[in-house]
Tab-separated table of C-alpha atoms in Angstrom:
chain	number	residue	atom	x	y	z
A	1	UNK	CA	-43.140	20.724	-53.446
A	2	UNK	CA	-46.623	20.845	-51.892
A	3	UNK	CA	-47.245	22.711	-48.665
A	4	UNK	CA	-47.999	19.355	-46.981
A	5	UNK	CA	-44.615	18.008	-47.951
A	6	UNK	CA	-42.901	21.120	-46.725
A	7	UNK	CA	-44.677	20.867	-43.404
A	8	UNK	CA	-43.632	17.167	-43.089
A	9	UNK	CA	-40.006	17.905	-43.847
A	10	UNK	CA	-40.000	20.780	-41.347
A	11	UNK	CA	-41.468	18.563	-38.675
A	12	UNK	CA	-38.837	15.902	-39.296
A	13	UNK	CA	-36.022	18.477	-39.156
A	14	UNK	CA	-37.312	20.089	-35.966
A	15	UNK	CA	-37.755	16.635	-34.381
A	16	UNK	CA	-34.140	15.630	-35.439
A	17	UNK	CA	-32.713	18.872	-34.104
A	18	UNK	CA	-34.622	18.471	-30.828
A	19	UNK	CA	-33.206	14.930	-30.437
A	20	UNK	CA	-29.575	16.087	-31.216
A	21	UNK	CA	-30.013	18.997	-28.743
A	22	UNK	CA	-31.336	16.704	-26.077
A	23	UNK	CA	-28.349	14.231	-26.598
A	24	UNK	CA	-25.853	17.084	-26.481
A	25	UNK	CA	-27.476	18.418	-23.233
A	26	UNK	CA	-27.367	14.970	-21.629
A	27	UNK	CA	-23.762	14.535	-22.663
A	28	UNK	CA	-22.806	17.955	-21.312
A	29	UNK	CA	-24.542	17.237	-17.997
A	30	UNK	CA	-22.748	13.898	-17.649
A	31	UNK	CA	-19.403	15.566	-18.370
A	32	UNK	CA	-20.089	18.410	-15.917
A	33	UNK	CA	-21.111	15.872	-13.149
A	34	UNK	CA	-17.923	13.924	-13.825
A	35	UNK	CA	-15.845	17.087	-13.576
A	36	UNK	CA	-17.481	18.028	-10.296
A	37	UNK	CA	-16.971	14.543	-8.889
A	38	UNK	CA	-13.338	14.683	-9.858
A	39	UNK	CA	-12.928	18.177	-8.272
A	40	UNK	CA	-14.511	16.916	-5.054
A	41	UNK	CA	-12.277	13.768	-5.110
A	42	UNK	CA	-9.136	15.928	-5.546
A	43	UNK	CA	-10.090	17.784	-2.389
A	44	UNK	CA	-10.505	14.596	-0.432
A	45	UNK	CA	-7.760	13.406	2.044
A	46	UNK	CA	-5.507	10.529	0.854
A	47	UNK	CA	-3.996	8.564	3.802
A	48	UNK	CA	-0.988	6.230	2.963
A	49	UNK	CA	0.759	3.783	5.159
A	50	UNK	CA	4.385	2.685	4.511
A	51	UNK	CA	7.591	1.293	6.227
A	52	UNK	CA	10.930	2.969	5.816
A	53	UNK	CA	14.472	1.790	6.639
A	54	UNK	CA	16.445	4.952	6.807
A	55	UNK	CA	19.542	3.480	8.488
A	56	UNK	CA	21.074	0.186	9.636
A	57	UNK	CA	18.826	-1.487	12.244
A	58	UNK	CA	16.142	1.158	11.945
A	59	UNK	CA	12.584	0.698	10.667
A	60	UNK	CA	9.895	3.267	10.736
A	61	UNK	CA	6.208	3.187	10.250
A	62	UNK	CA	4.946	6.219	8.296
A	63	UNK	CA	1.379	7.413	8.088
A	64	UNK	CA	0.883	10.244	5.667
A	65	UNK	CA	-1.995	12.422	4.416
A	66	UNK	CA	-1.035	13.521	0.926
A	67	UNK	CA	-4.446	14.869	0.195
A	68	UNK	CA	-5.702	18.461	0.359
A	69	UNK	CA	-8.033	18.227	3.328
A	70	UNK	CA	-8.186	16.822	6.856
A	71	UNK	CA	-8.551	13.074	7.345
A	72	UNK	CA	-10.629	12.214	10.434
A	73	UNK	CA	-11.069	8.850	12.320
A	74	UNK	CA	-8.258	6.961	10.602
A	75	UNK	CA	-8.594	3.233	11.269
A	76	UNK	CA	-6.313	0.323	10.198
A	77	UNK	CA	-7.266	-3.295	9.638
A	78	UNK	CA	-4.282	-5.543	9.262
A	79	UNK	CA	-5.225	-8.355	6.764
A	80	UNK	CA	-1.852	-10.055	6.619
A	81	UNK	CA	0.943	-9.579	9.226
A	82	UNK	CA	4.544	-10.514	9.696
A	83	UNK	CA	6.092	-11.865	12.993
A	84	UNK	CA	9.576	-10.479	12.682
A	85	UNK	CA	8.557	-6.860	13.311
A	86	UNK	CA	8.686	-5.670	16.928
A	87	UNK	CA	7.107	-2.154	17.391
A	88	UNK	CA	8.145	0.201	20.220
A	89	UNK	CA	5.416	-0.044	22.834
A	90	UNK	CA	3.806	-3.025	21.133
A	91	UNK	CA	2.270	-5.899	23.083
A	92	UNK	CA	3.826	-8.348	20.852
A	93	UNK	CA	5.326	-8.976	17.352
A	94	UNK	CA	3.589	-7.860	14.172
A	95	UNK	CA	2.189	-4.594	12.754
A	96	UNK	CA	-1.102	-5.075	14.431
A	97	UNK	CA	0.512	-4.717	17.866
A	98	UNK	CA	1.594	-1.144	17.145
A	99	UNK	CA	-0.389	1.151	19.361
A	100	UNK	CA	-1.198	3.604	16.578
A	101	UNK	CA	-2.492	0.729	14.458
A	102	UNK	CA	-4.683	-0.494	17.293
A	103	UNK	CA	-6.008	2.975	18.317
A	104	UNK	CA	-5.943	4.782	14.924
A	105	UNK	CA	-5.541	8.542	14.323
A	106	UNK	CA	-8.361	10.941	15.092
A	107	UNK	CA	-7.116	13.899	13.094
A	108	UNK	CA	-4.502	13.986	10.352
A	109	UNK	CA	-3.865	17.319	8.694
A	110	UNK	CA	-3.051	17.536	4.929
A	111	UNK	CA	0.654	17.192	4.223
A	112	UNK	CA	1.414	15.697	7.602
A	113	UNK	CA	3.519	12.599	8.060
A	114	UNK	CA	3.691	10.710	11.358
A	115	UNK	CA	6.693	8.413	11.998
A	116	UNK	CA	6.859	5.625	14.579
A	117	UNK	CA	9.985	3.594	15.379
A	118	UNK	CA	10.299	-0.246	15.635
A	119	UNK	CA	12.757	-1.864	17.910
A	120	UNK	CA	16.252	-2.623	16.498
A	121	UNK	CA	16.573	-5.924	14.666
A	122	UNK	CA	19.267	-8.014	12.928
A	123	UNK	CA	19.393	-7.305	9.195
A	124	UNK	CA	20.610	-10.820	8.271
A	125	UNK	CA	18.556	-12.755	10.683
A	126	UNK	CA	16.993	-16.007	9.226
A	127	UNK	CA	13.529	-15.295	8.036
A	128	UNK	CA	13.939	-11.515	8.320
A	129	UNK	CA	11.910	-9.478	5.721
A	130	UNK	CA	9.918	-12.553	4.733
A	131	UNK	CA	6.223	-12.043	4.019
A	132	UNK	CA	3.847	-9.384	2.781
A	133	UNK	CA	1.924	-6.790	4.841
A	134	UNK	CA	-1.628	-6.067	3.695
A	135	UNK	CA	-3.503	-3.307	5.459
A	136	UNK	CA	-6.888	-1.749	4.754
A	137	UNK	CA	-6.927	2.017	5.679
A	138	UNK	CA	-10.287	3.624	6.403
A	139	UNK	CA	-10.792	7.294	7.105
A	140	UNK	CA	-13.506	10.077	6.849
A	141	UNK	CA	-13.411	13.195	4.896
A	142	UNK	CA	-14.583	16.656	6.279
A	143	UNK	CA	-18.162	15.811	5.140
A	144	UNK	CA	-18.158	12.564	7.092
A	145	UNK	CA	-17.985	10.325	4.025
A	146	UNK	CA	-15.934	7.173	4.544
A	147	UNK	CA	-13.070	6.501	2.195
A	148	UNK	CA	-10.729	3.436	2.111
A	149	UNK	CA	-7.543	2.359	0.605
A	150	UNK	CA	-5.771	-1.111	0.341
A	151	UNK	CA	-2.072	-0.996	1.106
A	152	UNK	CA	0.318	-3.861	0.234
A	153	UNK	CA	4.004	-3.785	1.366
A	154	UNK	CA	6.429	-6.436	0.045
A	155	UNK	CA	8.881	-6.564	2.906
A	156	UNK	CA	11.391	-8.565	0.914
A	157	UNK	CA	12.526	-5.227	-0.627
A	158	UNK	CA	14.024	-4.155	2.687
A	159	UNK	CA	16.815	-6.728	2.344
A	160	UNK	CA	17.886	-5.281	-0.968
A	161	UNK	CA	17.094	-1.559	-1.107
A	162	UNK	CA	19.632	1.118	-0.323
A	163	UNK	CA	19.164	3.073	2.912
A	164	UNK	CA	19.444	6.470	1.108
A	165	UNK	CA	16.225	5.642	-0.811
A	166	UNK	CA	14.345	6.824	2.342
A	167	UNK	CA	16.427	9.930	2.985
A	168	UNK	CA	15.382	13.355	1.629
A	169	UNK	CA	17.383	16.514	1.281
A	170	UNK	CA	16.307	17.687	4.758
A	171	UNK	CA	17.918	14.620	6.215
A	172	UNK	CA	21.196	15.228	4.390
A	173	UNK	CA	21.274	18.855	5.555
A	174	UNK	CA	20.621	17.843	9.121
A	175	UNK	CA	23.373	15.238	9.047
A	176	UNK	CA	25.781	17.668	7.496
A	177	UNK	CA	25.106	20.383	10.206
A	178	UNK	CA	25.600	17.664	12.935
A	179	UNK	CA	28.947	16.667	11.416
A	180	UNK	CA	30.018	20.252	11.313
A	181	UNK	CA	29.038	20.726	14.931
A	182	UNK	CA	30.958	17.679	15.971
A	183	UNK	CA	34.021	18.849	14.057
A	184	UNK	CA	33.932	22.284	15.688
A	185	UNK	CA	33.609	20.585	19.144
A	186	UNK	CA	36.721	18.536	18.479
A	187	UNK	CA	38.642	21.672	17.427
A	188	UNK	CA	37.491	23.725	20.425
A	189	UNK	CA	37.504	21.681	23.622
A	190	UNK	CA	36.107	24.577	25.714
A	191	UNK	CA	33.131	24.856	23.397
A	192	UNK	CA	32.516	21.139	23.745
A	193	UNK	CA	32.638	21.353	27.508
A	194	UNK	CA	30.196	24.310	27.763
A	195	UNK	CA	27.767	22.725	25.258
A	196	UNK	CA	27.979	19.453	27.050
A	197	UNK	CA	26.853	20.845	30.378
A	198	UNK	CA	23.567	19.206	31.476
A	199	UNK	CA	23.821	16.621	28.725
A	200	UNK	CA	24.712	12.882	28.488
A	201	UNK	CA	25.735	10.745	25.494
A	202	UNK	CA	23.115	8.482	23.945
A	203	UNK	CA	24.044	4.848	24.694
A	204	UNK	CA	22.977	3.892	21.208
A	205	UNK	CA	24.553	6.589	18.810
A	206	UNK	CA	26.661	8.745	21.117
A	207	UNK	CA	24.872	11.937	20.436
A	208	UNK	CA	24.738	14.435	23.375
A	209	UNK	CA	21.232	14.802	24.701
A	210	UNK	CA	19.635	16.577	27.703
A	211	UNK	CA	19.856	14.667	30.975
A	212	UNK	CA	16.062	14.545	31.273
A	213	UNK	CA	15.515	13.329	27.709
A	214	UNK	CA	13.577	10.061	27.320
A	215	UNK	CA	14.143	9.711	23.553
A	216	UNK	CA	17.271	10.438	21.388
A	217	UNK	CA	16.628	13.137	18.691
A	218	UNK	CA	19.105	11.486	16.314
A	219	UNK	CA	18.473	7.740	16.548
A	220	UNK	CA	14.990	8.055	17.899
A	221	UNK	CA	15.708	5.331	20.533
A	222	UNK	CA	13.903	5.389	23.941
A	223	UNK	CA	16.421	5.945	26.676
A	224	UNK	CA	16.836	4.583	30.192
A	225	UNK	CA	16.566	7.219	32.968
A	226	UNK	CA	19.866	8.868	33.954
A	227	UNK	CA	21.779	7.025	36.719
A	228	UNK	CA	21.661	8.767	40.118
A	229	UNK	CA	25.053	9.638	41.530
A	230	UNK	CA	23.644	10.428	44.993
A	231	UNK	CA	24.683	8.254	47.897
A	232	UNK	CA	22.130	5.631	48.877
A	233	UNK	CA	23.708	4.425	52.138
A	234	UNK	CA	21.887	6.910	54.284
A	235	UNK	CA	24.997	7.679	56.410
A	236	UNK	CA	25.995	11.312	56.980
A	237	UNK	CA	29.002	12.528	55.144
A	238	UNK	CA	32.401	12.263	57.110
A	239	UNK	CA	34.656	15.094	58.045
A	240	UNK	CA	36.699	16.585	55.262
A	241	UNK	CA	40.167	15.108	54.804
A	242	UNK	CA	42.888	17.648	55.326
């Protein structure tokens, strides 16, 4: 083989190796960029919206951040609503009337779940659980970049699902402790009397709650103010009866 041929072959080999190296470098850069994007995405917040029915006549709106960083300026846009839902504090029926849906959440830490109660409703009312909720959730990550998520809730499932689907182990432990406490109160009347000082029964579930409480810790119902037992006649008290 002549020197000219050797030089030509060497040039072709070097050019081919250069092209292969450039292709490998580009592929490696693309893979690295994708991995970095996935790592950044895994650190982003992830805000979810859901409805839970943990007990008969109870419906909770749950807003959760299952991501690994803070979600800021959480906003909700209800695209399709239902008219059988009556939120506590709402100005009318529907998910859009919920104050937290209208006002949003400014700061939602990772791992935090916020629960809001709806008014009690009849489970077998005609038209109950008909329709589909569609909500667009928008929020910002710590860098100020806007993220969004589309949420669709088929409300027909609430007419068929078991209530314990929404109860976790913490709920079961809490209920067991309350049942144990009620059993001890029945066995020891004096203990029940002392523990009941300064408390009143909840008109909805019967749980003993502080006199000044405005919301029951067991059924989460908003309570009327305690009735005043003071005389309103304005007349001075009469002499004691002997």
